[in-house]
Coordinates of C-alpha atoms and ligand atoms in Angstrom, one line a residue:
M1 CA 27.9 3.5 3.1
S2 CA 26.5 5.4 5.1
H3 CA 24.1 2.2 6.7
D4 CA 23.9 -1.5 5.9
L5 CA 20.2 -2.1 4.0
L6 CA 18.4 0.5 3.0
I7 CA 13.9 -0.7 2.4
A8 CA 12.6 1.7 1.0
G9 CA 9.0 1.3 2.2
A10 CA 8.0 0.6 5.8
G11 CA 5.0 -1.6 4.5
L12 CA 4.7 -6.0 5.3
S13 CA 7.4 -6.9 2.7
G14 CA 9.8 -3.9 4.1
A15 CA 9.1 -4.3 7.7
L16 CA 9.7 -8.6 7.5
I17 CA 12.6 -7.5 5.8
A18 CA 13.7 -5.3 9.2
L19 CA 12.5 -7.5 11.2
A20 CA 14.4 -10.2 10.2
V21 CA 18.3 -9.2 9.4
R22 CA 18.3 -6.9 13.3
D23 CA 17.9 -10.3 14.8
R24 CA 20.1 -12.1 12.9
R25 CA 22.2 -9.4 12.9
P26 CA 22.4 -7.0 16.2
D27 CA 23.9 -4.5 14.6
A28 CA 23.6 -4.0 11.3
R29 CA 22.9 -0.1 10.0
I30 CA 18.9 -0.7 8.9
V31 CA 17.3 2.8 7.5
M32 CA 13.8 2.1 6.4
L33 CA 12.1 5.4 3.9
D34 CA 7.8 5.6 3.8
A35 CA 5.8 8.3 2.1
R36 CA 3.6 7.9 4.8
S37 CA 3.4 9.7 8.2
G38 CA 3.1 6.4 10.3
P39 CA 2.2 3.0 10.0
S40 CA -1.0 2.3 8.2
D41 CA -4.1 1.6 10.6
Q42 CA -6.2 0.2 7.3
H43 CA -5.0 -2.8 7.1
T44 CA -6.1 -6.2 9.5
W45 CA -2.3 -8.2 7.9
S46 CA -3.3 -12.5 8.7
C47 CA -3.1 -15.1 7.6
H48 CA -3.7 -18.7 8.8
D49 CA -1.0 -21.1 11.5
T50 CA 0.6 -23.8 9.4
D51 CA 1.6 -21.0 6.4
L52 CA 4.4 -19.1 9.1
S53 CA 7.4 -21.6 10.0
P54 CA 7.8 -21.9 13.4
E55 CA 9.9 -18.7 13.9
W56 CA 7.8 -17.0 12.8
L57 CA 5.0 -17.9 14.6
A58 CA 6.7 -17.1 17.8
R59 CA 8.2 -14.0 16.9
L60 CA 4.8 -12.5 15.5
S61 CA 2.7 -14.0 17.7
P62 CA 3.1 -11.9 21.1
I63 CA 1.9 -8.4 18.8
R64 CA -1.3 -10.8 17.4
R65 CA -4.5 -8.6 17.9
G66 CA -6.4 -11.3 16.9
E67 CA -5.5 -15.2 17.5
W68 CA -7.5 -18.3 17.1
T69 CA -7.6 -22.1 16.5
D70 CA -10.4 -22.7 14.9
Q71 CA -11.6 -21.3 12.0
E72 CA -15.0 -22.3 9.6
V73 CA -16.7 -22.1 5.9
A74 CA -20.3 -22.2 5.1
F75 CA -21.1 -22.2 1.3
P76 CA -24.9 -22.9 0.8
D77 CA -24.5 -26.9 0.4
H78 CA -21.6 -27.0 2.8
S79 CA -20.8 -26.2 5.9
R80 CA -17.3 -26.6 7.9
R81 CA -14.9 -26.0 10.6
L82 CA -11.4 -27.1 10.2
T83 CA -8.7 -26.7 13.1
T84 CA -6.8 -24.7 11.7
G85 CA -5.2 -22.0 13.5
Y86 CA -5.5 -18.4 12.4
G87 CA -4.2 -15.3 13.8
S88 CA -4.2 -11.3 13.1
I89 CA -1.8 -8.1 12.8
E90 CA -1.7 -4.5 12.5
A91 CA 1.1 -2.2 10.9
G92 CA 1.7 -0.1 14.5
A93 CA 2.7 -3.3 16.2
L94 CA 4.9 -5.0 13.5
I95 CA 6.6 -1.2 13.2
G96 CA 7.1 -1.1 16.8
L97 CA 8.5 -4.2 17.0
L98 CA 11.6 -2.6 14.5
Q99 CA 13.3 -1.7 17.6
G100 CA 17.3 -0.3 16.2
V101 CA 15.7 1.0 12.7
D102 CA 15.5 4.0 12.0
L103 CA 12.5 4.4 10.5
R104 CA 12.1 7.4 8.4
W105 CA 8.4 8.6 8.0
N106 CA 7.2 11.4 5.5
T107 CA 10.3 10.4 3.6
H108 CA 9.3 10.5 -0.2
V109 CA 11.7 8.0 -2.5
A110 CA 12.1 9.2 -6.1
T111 CA 14.5 6.9 -7.5
L112 CA 16.4 4.2 -6.4
D113 CA 19.2 2.7 -7.1
D114 CA 21.6 -0.7 -6.4
T115 CA 22.7 1.7 -3.9
G116 CA 21.0 3.7 -2.6
A117 CA 17.9 6.0 -2.4
T118 CA 17.2 9.8 -3.8
L119 CA 15.0 11.6 -2.0
T120 CA 11.5 14.3 -3.8
D121 CA 13.8 16.3 -1.6
G122 CA 16.9 15.9 -3.8
S123 CA 19.5 14.4 -1.1
R124 CA 20.3 11.1 -1.4
I125 CA 21.0 8.7 0.9
E126 CA 23.4 4.9 0.3
A127 CA 24.2 1.7 1.9
A128 CA 25.8 -1.9 0.4
C129 CA 21.9 -3.2 0.5
V130 CA 18.8 -1.8 -1.5
I131 CA 15.8 -3.3 -0.9
D132 CA 12.6 -1.8 -2.8
A133 CA 9.3 -2.8 -1.3
R134 CA 7.3 0.6 -2.0
G135 CA 4.0 -1.9 -2.8
A136 CA 2.3 -3.3 -6.4
V137 CA 3.4 -1.7 -9.2
E138 CA 1.7 -3.5 -12.4
T139 CA 4.0 -5.4 -15.1
P140 CA 3.8 -7.0 -18.6
H141 CA 4.9 -11.0 -16.9
L142 CA 1.6 -11.1 -14.2
T143 CA -1.9 -11.2 -15.3
V144 CA -4.5 -10.9 -13.4
G145 CA -8.0 -11.3 -11.5
F146 CA -8.9 -9.1 -8.8
Q147 CA -9.8 -10.3 -5.5
K148 CA -11.6 -7.6 -4.4
F149 CA -12.9 -6.2 -1.1
V150 CA -14.6 -3.1 1.5
G151 CA -14.3 -4.3 5.2
V152 CA -15.9 -2.7 8.2
E153 CA -15.6 -3.2 11.8
I154 CA -18.4 -2.8 14.0
E155 CA -18.0 -2.7 18.2
T156 CA -22.3 -4.0 18.7
D157 CA -23.8 -3.5 21.1
A158 CA -24.3 -7.3 22.5
P159 CA -21.8 -10.0 21.7
H160 CA -22.7 -11.2 18.2
G161 CA -22.2 -14.6 18.9
V162 CA -19.3 -15.4 16.4
E163 CA -16.0 -17.1 17.9
R164 CA -14.2 -17.7 15.6
P165 CA -12.9 -16.8 12.3
M166 CA -15.4 -18.2 9.0
I167 CA -13.2 -17.4 5.9
M168 CA -15.6 -17.8 3.4
D169 CA -19.2 -17.4 4.4
A170 CA -21.2 -18.1 0.8
T171 CA -23.7 -18.5 1.9
V172 CA -24.9 -15.2 0.5
P173 CA -26.0 -14.3 -3.6
Q174 CA -23.0 -14.6 -5.6
M175 CA -22.6 -10.9 -7.9
D176 CA -19.6 -9.5 -9.2
G177 CA -17.8 -13.5 -9.6
Y178 CA -17.4 -15.3 -6.5
R179 CA -18.6 -13.7 -3.2
F180 CA -18.5 -14.8 0.4
I181 CA -18.3 -12.6 3.7
Y182 CA -15.0 -12.6 5.5
L183 CA -15.3 -12.3 9.8
L184 CA -13.0 -11.7 12.0
P185 CA -14.3 -11.8 16.6
F186 CA -12.2 -9.5 17.6
S187 CA -14.0 -10.0 20.4
P188 CA -17.3 -10.7 22.5
T189 CA -18.2 -7.7 20.7
R190 CA -15.4 -6.5 17.6
I191 CA -16.4 -6.7 14.6
L192 CA -14.6 -7.7 11.5
I193 CA -16.9 -7.9 7.9
E194 CA -16.1 -8.1 5.2
D195 CA -18.3 -8.1 2.2
T196 CA -15.1 -9.8 -1.0
R197 CA -15.7 -10.7 -4.9
Y198 CA -13.6 -11.9 -6.7
S199 CA -13.3 -10.5 -10.0
D200 CA -12.3 -10.0 -13.5
G201 CA -12.7 -6.2 -13.0
G202 CA -10.6 -4.2 -11.4
D203 CA -12.4 -1.4 -10.7
L204 CA -14.6 -1.6 -7.2
D205 CA -17.5 0.6 -5.5
D206 CA -16.8 1.0 -1.7
G207 CA -20.0 1.7 -1.0
A208 CA -22.0 -0.3 -2.5
L209 CA -19.4 -3.6 -0.7
A210 CA -19.5 -1.3 2.6
Q211 CA -22.8 -1.3 3.1
A212 CA -23.4 -5.0 1.3
S213 CA -20.7 -5.6 4.3
L214 CA -22.8 -3.3 7.3
D215 CA -26.7 -5.2 5.6
Y216 CA -25.2 -8.3 6.6
A217 CA -24.7 -7.7 9.6
A218 CA -27.9 -6.9 10.1
R219 CA -29.6 -9.6 8.5
R220 CA -27.0 -11.8 11.4
G221 CA -29.0 -9.2 14.2
W222 CA -25.6 -7.2 14.6
T223 CA -26.1 -3.3 15.8
G224 CA -23.7 -1.2 17.5
Q225 CA -20.7 1.5 15.6
E226 CA -18.7 1.2 12.9
M227 CA -15.4 1.6 14.5
R228 CA -13.5 2.2 10.6
R229 CA -13.4 0.6 7.3
E230 CA -11.1 -0.7 5.4
R231 CA -10.0 -1.5 1.3
G232 CA -9.0 -4.2 -0.8
I233 CA -8.1 -4.4 -3.9
L234 CA -5.9 -7.6 -4.9
P235 CA -3.8 -9.8 -7.6
I236 CA -4.3 -12.7 -8.3
A237 CA -2.1 -14.7 -10.7
L238 CA -4.0 -15.9 -13.5
A239 CA -0.4 -16.6 -15.5
H240 CA 3.0 -15.3 -14.3
D241 CA 5.9 -14.5 -16.0
A242 CA 8.7 -14.9 -13.1
I243 CA 12.6 -15.6 -15.9
G244 CA 11.2 -12.1 -17.4
F245 CA 10.6 -9.8 -14.8
W246 CA 14.5 -10.5 -13.0
R247 CA 14.9 -9.9 -16.2
D248 CA 14.1 -7.2 -16.9
H249 CA 15.0 -6.9 -12.8
A250 CA 19.0 -7.1 -13.3
Q251 CA 20.2 -4.1 -12.0
G252 CA 18.7 -1.7 -9.3
A253 CA 17.5 -1.9 -6.1
V254 CA 15.9 -5.5 -5.8
P255 CA 12.2 -5.4 -6.0
V256 CA 10.4 -6.9 -3.3
G257 CA 6.1 -7.7 -2.1
L258 CA 4.2 -7.2 -4.5
G259 CA 5.6 -5.3 -6.9
A260 CA 7.8 -8.1 -6.6
G261 CA 4.4 -10.1 -7.6
L262 CA 5.2 -12.5 -4.2
F263 CA 1.1 -13.2 -3.1
H264 CA 0.2 -16.8 -3.1
P265 CA -1.5 -16.2 -6.4
V266 CA -4.6 -17.3 -5.0
T267 CA -5.9 -15.2 -1.5
G268 CA -3.5 -12.7 -2.6
Y269 CA -1.8 -12.3 1.2
S270 CA 1.1 -12.0 1.4
L271 CA 2.1 -12.3 4.3
P272 CA 3.1 -15.8 4.4
Y273 CA 6.3 -15.2 1.1
A274 CA 7.3 -12.2 2.5
A275 CA 8.2 -13.9 6.0
Q276 CA 9.9 -16.5 4.1
V277 CA 11.8 -14.4 2.0
A278 CA 12.8 -11.8 4.8
D279 CA 15.0 -14.8 6.4
A280 CA 16.2 -15.7 2.2
I281 CA 17.6 -11.8 2.3
A282 CA 19.0 -12.2 6.2
A283 CA 20.4 -15.1 5.6
R284 CA 23.0 -13.8 2.5
D285 CA 25.0 -11.2 3.2
L286 CA 24.5 -7.2 3.4
T287 CA 24.8 -6.5 -0.7
T288 CA 22.6 -5.8 -2.8
A289 CA 23.8 -8.6 -5.9
S290 CA 23.7 -10.3 -2.9
A291 CA 20.1 -10.0 -2.3
R292 CA 18.9 -9.7 -5.5
R293 CA 20.9 -13.5 -5.9
A294 CA 18.5 -15.1 -2.7
V295 CA 14.8 -13.2 -4.4
R296 CA 15.7 -14.6 -7.9
G297 CA 16.6 -17.2 -6.6
W298 CA 13.1 -17.9 -4.3
A299 CA 11.1 -16.3 -6.4
I300 CA 11.7 -18.1 -9.5
D301 CA 10.8 -21.3 -7.4
R302 CA 8.3 -20.0 -5.7
A303 CA 6.4 -19.2 -9.5
D304 CA 7.4 -22.6 -10.5
R305 CA 5.7 -24.7 -7.4
D306 CA 2.4 -21.5 -7.4
R307 CA 1.7 -23.1 -11.5
F308 CA -0.6 -25.6 -10.0
L309 CA -2.4 -22.6 -8.5
R310 CA -2.6 -20.7 -11.2
L311 CA -4.1 -23.3 -13.2
L312 CA -7.0 -23.4 -10.6
N313 CA -7.4 -20.2 -10.9
R314 CA -7.2 -19.8 -14.8
M315 CA -10.6 -22.3 -14.3
L316 CA -12.0 -19.7 -11.4
F317 CA -11.5 -16.8 -14.0
R318 CA -11.4 -17.9 -16.5
G319 CA -13.6 -21.9 -17.1
C320 CA -16.6 -21.5 -14.7
P321 CA -19.3 -18.6 -15.0
P322 CA -19.6 -16.2 -12.7
D323 CA -22.0 -16.9 -10.7
R324 CA -20.8 -20.9 -9.9
R325 CA -17.6 -20.4 -9.0
Y326 CA -18.4 -21.0 -5.8
R327 CA -18.8 -24.4 -7.1
L328 CA -15.0 -25.2 -6.4
L329 CA -14.7 -23.9 -3.5
Q330 CA -17.5 -25.5 -2.7
R331 CA -15.6 -28.3 -3.5
F332 CA -12.5 -27.6 -2.5
Y333 CA -13.5 -27.3 0.9
R334 CA -14.8 -30.9 1.8
L335 CA -10.7 -32.1 0.6
P336 CA -9.1 -33.2 3.9
Q337 CA -7.5 -30.5 6.5
P338 CA -4.4 -30.5 5.9
L339 CA -3.8 -30.4 2.2
I340 CA -6.3 -27.7 2.7
E341 CA -3.2 -26.5 4.9
R342 CA -0.5 -27.3 2.7
F343 CA -2.8 -25.7 -0.5
Y344 CA -3.0 -21.9 1.7
A345 CA 0.6 -22.6 2.9
G346 CA 2.3 -23.5 -0.7
R347 CA 3.7 -26.2 0.1
L348 CA 0.8 -29.2 -2.0
T349 CA 2.7 -32.6 -3.0
L350 CA 1.6 -34.5 -6.7
A351 CA -0.6 -36.2 -5.1
D352 CA -2.7 -33.1 -3.7
R353 CA -2.1 -32.2 -7.4
L354 CA -4.1 -35.0 -8.4
R355 CA -6.8 -35.2 -5.7
I356 CA -7.7 -31.0 -6.3
V357 CA -8.1 -32.7 -9.9
T358 CA -9.4 -35.6 -9.8
G359 CA -13.5 -37.2 -9.4
R360 CA -16.4 -35.9 -11.2
P361 CA -15.5 -32.3 -13.2
P362 CA -16.6 -28.9 -11.2
I363 CA -16.6 -27.7 -15.2
P364 CA -17.1 -28.9 -18.4
L365 CA -13.3 -30.7 -19.9
S366 CA -13.5 -29.2 -23.1
Q367 CA -13.6 -25.3 -20.2
A368 CA -10.3 -27.5 -18.5
V369 CA -9.0 -27.9 -21.5
R370 CA -8.9 -24.4 -22.7
C371 CA -7.5 -23.1 -18.7
L372 CA -4.7 -25.3 -19.6
P373 CA -2.3 -23.1 -20.9
E374 CA -0.4 -20.1 -19.0
R375 CA 1.5 -18.1 -22.1
P376 CA -0.9 -16.9 -24.0
L377 CA -2.5 -14.7 -21.8
L378 CA 1.2 -13.2 -20.6
Q379 CA 0.9 -12.5 -25.1
E380 CA -2.6 -11.6 -24.8
R381 CA -1.5 -8.5 -22.0
A382 CA 1.2 -7.7 -23.8
Ligands
LIG1 C1 -6.8 -3.9 3.5 C2 -5.9 -4.3 3.0 C3 -6.1 -5.6 3.7 C4 -4.7 -7.3 3.5 N1 -5.1 -8.1 3.7 C5 -4.6 -8.7 4.6 C6 -4.6 -10.1 5.2 O1 -5.0 -10.3 5.5 N2 -3.2 -11.4 4.5 C7 -1.8 -11.1 3.7 O2 -1.2 -11.9 3.8 N3 -2.5 -10.5 3.2 C8 -3.4 -9.2 2.9 N4 -3.3 -8.0 1.9 C9 -2.6 -8.3 0.8 C10 -1.1 -7.6 1.2 O3 -0.2 -8.4 2.4 C11 -1.1 -6.2 1.8 O4 -0.9 -5.7 -0.1 C12 0.6 -5.8 2.1 O5 0.1 -4.6 2.5 C13 1.5 -5.9 0.9 O6 2.7 -5.7 1.2 P1 4.2 -5.3 0.9 O7 4.7 -4.5 1.4 O8 4.3 -5.2 -0.7 O9 3.5 -3.5 0.8 P2 2.7 -2.4 1.7 O10 2.3 -2.6 2.8 O11 1.5 -1.8 0.9 O12 3.9 -1.5 1.3 C14 4.2 -0.5 0.4 C15 4.4 0.8 1.7 O13 5.5 1.3 0.5 C16 5.6 3.5 0.8 N5 5.8 3.8 -0.6 C17 5.2 3.5 -1.5 N6 5.7 4.1 -2.5 C18 6.6 5.0 -2.5 C19 7.8 6.2 -1.9 N7 8.2 6.3 -2.9 N8 8.9 6.3 -0.6 C20 8.8 6.0 0.4 N9 7.2 5.2 0.1 C21 6.7 4.4 -0.9 C22 3.9 3.0 1.5 O14 3.4 4.3 1.9 C23 4.0 1.7 2.3 O15 3.8 1.9 3.1 C24 -4.1 -7.1 2.3 C25 -4.2 -5.8 1.5 C26 -5.0 -5.4 1.9 C27 -5.1 -3.1 0.9

């Protein structure tokens, strides 16, 4: 074997695995292959501070492009500031941390197996541990709704006045499902404005959403120069059969990241889960079999613990008319801050779950009951 670890895909999950393994075993021979010509400048990866372990927070803090001590949300009948920290990283800075990793851009993987990669030019690279981090793929074991967005980052002519991330400004007219604006103020004159929709369909009208973000900026009185755009169509899990997925992946390279359905069911974000998976791989022997045991075990346990979050998604997408979806989130954001933090970190307790569903039901009980079973959605898809 020419390498100890081969990672196909130098995106988020691949980079975090390389980082965790390199930090634990500085002498490991790690090769990363990516079809792109360099790190993507189309992404900022953000999360709440409480989503990450203290070790990951410390590791990523030096490369955070944005770092805030609080955040806010706004709904038609309720606004709130939360004292939960929030931060963003960029792909280029993350890749910059990977000193000592043999990173090969412009390298297109044709096929992967449990001993290596065959490239489109026919050459072969072998490793004791082979990870497939090539991003999202369709699977019959996952039924999803969509979080779609187009973000426009502008350098404003005058200070925009936004001091902290606006996680959801849902005071905007509702359309195409649950709609809100997400704001990240990177500096007093630099801001990302992202029109976001939780929709049933995965089609994205880039022009319309970009214009909606610019219209929002205009309404806030912000003029300036557009610096970059980002777009995303993220999966929101309504039903997930992780055991079935891993039965289909009992051999070959070990799937991770979006390709293995490893994302927060409600937000579609994968940074926190990817960090935990990286730890699970780094803690084991560097072999494909050990990595599979680690990731499979983590993923099945995670999917089990995320059952409740998928139920909430079914209520949002299947139990609630699109123009009223915002009410579920508005109600959720009246709950105590520690519960909200545990929700995003995937650490809800039984008491939290009861707290979320008790009280005046946000959707009619008959509708809620219809959302309970998960299986039919997977069968519907198959
Ligand atoms: C615009 C945008 C913003 C997002 N913001 C956030 C956020 O703020 N926080 C968060 O947690 N999540 C966010 N997400 C969601 C999710 O975390 C990202 O999609 C994340 O990048 C997924 O990680 P991944 O490793 O699975 O895939 P990717 O990061 O997409 O990495 C896959 C890599 O594999 C490479 N590749 C694919 N096929 C091949 C091949 N055949 N050969 C070689 N290389 C190949 C690709 O070039 C790519 O670099 C965002 C997504 C998008 C699109």
